[in-house]
XYZ file of N, CA and C in Angstrom:
246
model
N -17.213 30.980 -0.401
C -17.389 30.479 -2.211
C -18.659 32.071 -2.236
N -17.738 32.692 -3.099
C -18.580 34.073 -3.180
C -20.127 33.800 -3.730
N -20.599 32.602 -4.607
C -21.858 32.433 -5.337
C -22.684 32.572 -3.628
N -22.355 32.030 -2.839
C -23.060 31.658 -1.706
C -22.714 32.576 -0.143
N -21.890 33.316 -1.053
C -21.180 34.266 0.248
C -21.170 33.890 1.859
N -20.857 32.656 1.802
C -20.560 31.891 2.767
C -19.739 30.703 2.708
N -19.366 29.662 3.323
C -18.761 28.722 3.318
C -20.062 27.645 3.236
N -20.269 26.656 2.655
C -21.245 25.912 3.000
C -21.232 24.600 3.480
N -20.224 24.431 3.853
C -19.883 22.662 4.562
C -20.146 23.027 6.197
N -20.141 22.159 6.812
C -20.426 21.830 7.869
C -19.594 21.937 9.312
N -18.482 21.927 8.281
C -16.943 21.788 9.176
C -15.912 22.911 8.603
N -15.102 23.226 9.332
C -14.010 24.092 8.580
C -13.328 23.245 7.990
N -13.231 23.778 6.902
C -11.893 23.108 5.754
C -10.541 23.273 6.296
N -10.139 21.825 5.570
C -8.795 21.762 6.506
C -8.106 21.406 5.450
N -6.584 22.164 4.750
C -5.944 22.203 4.013
C -4.958 21.131 4.045
N -4.546 20.881 2.800
C -3.334 19.644 2.586
C -2.007 20.399 3.059
N -1.365 19.623 3.670
C -0.027 19.884 4.163
C 0.888 19.381 3.273
N 1.919 20.587 2.984
C 3.152 20.233 1.686
C 4.131 20.680 2.231
N 5.115 19.576 2.858
C 6.186 19.846 3.283
C 7.367 19.523 2.350
N 8.380 20.436 2.247
C 9.690 20.367 1.140
C 10.580 19.200 1.703
N 11.334 18.596 1.065
C 12.173 17.791 1.337
C 13.432 18.530 1.860
N 13.719 19.610 0.951
C 15.463 20.160 1.238
C 14.531 21.686 1.483
N 15.401 22.559 1.849
C 15.354 23.872 2.066
C 15.294 24.886 1.100
N 15.687 24.314 0.114
C 15.681 25.187 -1.404
C 14.402 25.009 -1.969
N 13.709 23.937 -2.163
C 12.190 23.909 -2.583
C 11.209 24.697 -2.530
N 10.881 24.937 -3.487
C 9.726 26.213 -4.049
C 8.150 25.823 -3.812
N 7.544 25.852 -3.003
C 6.439 25.634 -2.326
C 5.067 25.196 -3.548
N 5.466 26.540 -4.386
C 3.997 26.801 -5.374
C 4.695 25.717 -6.300
N 5.867 25.439 -6.743
C 6.483 24.742 -7.812
C 6.249 23.147 -7.051
N 6.443 22.671 -5.756
C 5.997 21.364 -5.330
C 4.810 20.961 -5.139
N 4.067 22.221 -4.926
C 2.341 21.625 -5.132
C 1.841 21.741 -6.512
N 2.534 22.106 -7.374
C 1.876 21.789 -9.080
C 2.177 20.439 -9.212
N 3.321 20.257 -8.721
C 4.132 18.926 -9.263
C 3.199 17.544 -8.413
N 2.822 17.583 -6.767
C 1.871 17.039 -6.386
C 0.644 16.333 -7.086
N -0.161 17.837 -7.607
C -1.374 17.732 -7.662
C -1.126 17.259 -9.649
N -0.103 17.410 -10.137
C 0.059 17.017 -11.569
C 0.406 15.607 -11.522
N 1.160 14.611 -10.742
C 1.615 13.443 -10.421
C 0.338 12.567 -9.874
N -0.227 13.010 -8.952
C -1.337 12.164 -8.445
C -2.635 12.570 -9.200
N -2.880 13.521 -9.755
C -3.721 13.649 -10.636
C -5.444 13.694 -9.852
N -5.263 14.377 -8.933
C -6.093 14.570 -8.218
C -7.580 15.275 -8.730
N -8.492 14.644 -8.136
C -9.403 15.376 -9.062
C -10.374 15.807 -7.826
N -10.624 16.917 -7.272
C -11.766 17.131 -6.910
C -13.064 17.797 -7.261
N -13.390 17.589 -8.390
C -14.584 17.953 -9.155
C -15.649 16.782 -9.319
N -16.444 17.288 -8.249
C -17.557 16.949 -7.405
C -18.540 17.708 -7.103
N -19.849 16.904 -6.890
C -20.629 17.718 -5.985
C -20.894 18.111 -4.739
N -19.871 17.510 -4.016
C -19.788 17.288 -2.635
C -18.430 18.704 -2.365
N -19.172 19.898 -2.127
C -18.472 21.109 -1.942
C -17.340 20.954 -0.842
N -17.592 20.565 0.114
C -16.924 20.845 1.617
C -15.808 19.164 1.623
N -15.670 18.542 0.642
C -14.808 17.279 0.679
C -13.486 17.587 0.723
N -12.752 17.164 1.601
C -11.363 17.350 2.196
C -10.298 16.383 0.911
N -10.663 15.027 0.925
C -10.026 14.275 0.075
C -10.734 14.174 -1.338
N -9.632 14.412 -2.219
C -9.572 14.427 -4.090
C -11.064 12.630 -4.328
N -11.455 12.807 -4.877
C -12.300 11.960 -5.479
C -11.559 10.592 -6.378
N -10.450 10.949 -6.597
C -9.521 9.364 -6.551
C -9.278 8.944 -5.233
N -9.032 9.603 -4.073
C -8.529 8.923 -2.920
C -9.995 8.186 -2.551
N -10.850 9.016 -2.441
C -11.977 8.403 -1.750
C -12.679 7.443 -2.398
N -12.417 7.395 -3.733
C -12.939 6.095 -4.574
C -11.945 5.067 -4.087
N -10.864 5.228 -4.041
C -10.052 3.689 -3.574
C -10.232 3.549 -1.977
N -10.239 3.989 -1.232
C -10.897 3.744 0.205
C -12.333 3.337 -0.133
N -12.948 3.296 -0.748
C -14.591 2.907 -1.124
C -14.045 1.229 -1.567
N -13.259 1.487 -2.953
C -13.128 0.134 -3.479
C -12.350 -0.800 -2.388
N -11.637 -0.488 -1.349
C -10.726 -0.818 -0.691
C -11.345 -1.626 0.763
N -12.832 -0.836 0.866
C -13.580 -1.637 1.939
C -14.429 -2.447 1.437
N -14.582 -2.639 0.049
C -15.024 -3.640 -0.147
C -14.553 -5.020 -0.604
N -12.922 -4.797 -1.223
C -12.221 -5.682 -0.796
C -11.490 -6.534 0.130
N -11.706 -6.282 1.556
C -11.201 -6.514 1.889
C -12.120 -7.836 3.026
N -13.505 -7.782 2.304
C -14.280 -8.702 2.372
C -14.030 -10.300 1.499
N -13.256 -10.006 0.469
C -13.144 -10.497 -0.537
C -12.020 -12.275 -0.043
N -12.160 -13.586 -0.445
C -10.976 -13.954 0.549
C -9.877 -13.996 -0.351
N -8.848 -14.753 0.447
C -7.414 -14.538 0.007
C -7.441 -15.054 -1.357
N -7.616 -16.165 -1.411
C -7.408 -16.684 -3.132
C -8.332 -16.452 -4.124
N -9.236 -16.073 -3.599
C -10.374 -15.403 -4.823
C -9.929 -14.342 -5.898
N -10.475 -14.678 -7.019
C -9.881 -13.799 -7.995
C -10.357 -12.433 -7.865
N -9.768 -11.417 -8.285
C -10.589 -9.960 -7.801
C -10.780 -9.111 -9.136
N -11.704 -8.482 -9.065
C -11.871 -7.961 -10.493
C -11.241 -6.702 -10.712
N -10.373 -6.583 -11.843
C -9.800 -5.338 -12.066
C -10.014 -3.862 -12.834
N -11.370 -4.321 -13.194
C -12.020 -2.975 -13.807
C -12.551 -2.042 -13.180
N -12.304 -0.714 -12.996
C -12.860 -0.038 -12.228
C -14.510 0.164 -12.584
N -15.190 -0.255 -13.083
C -16.355 0.056 -13.869
C -17.199 -1.121 -12.748
N -16.319 -2.249 -12.262
C -16.827 -3.484 -11.584
C -17.075 -3.058 -9.982
N -16.426 -1.538 -9.639
C -16.865 -1.553 -8.187
C -17.671 -0.489 -8.366
N -18.763 0.372 -9.436
C -19.399 1.400 -9.638
C -20.580 1.053 -8.923
């Protein structure tokens, strides 16, 4: 990061791996499509976060839902888990 003149994280960043399904796939186009389709959002204050905010949130909601009994009604609104 130019502002800090160093990498502020505790660990070395790990890039996401994108593998083409066929040999003729353009990796730049594939990467743009992946980001567009998944709507990944790295817009958070954690500068060294590996996972996008949307995935991190789903993991946290999942950690809550694993304690819910099988026959219980589950709240579907996102705001309920905030």
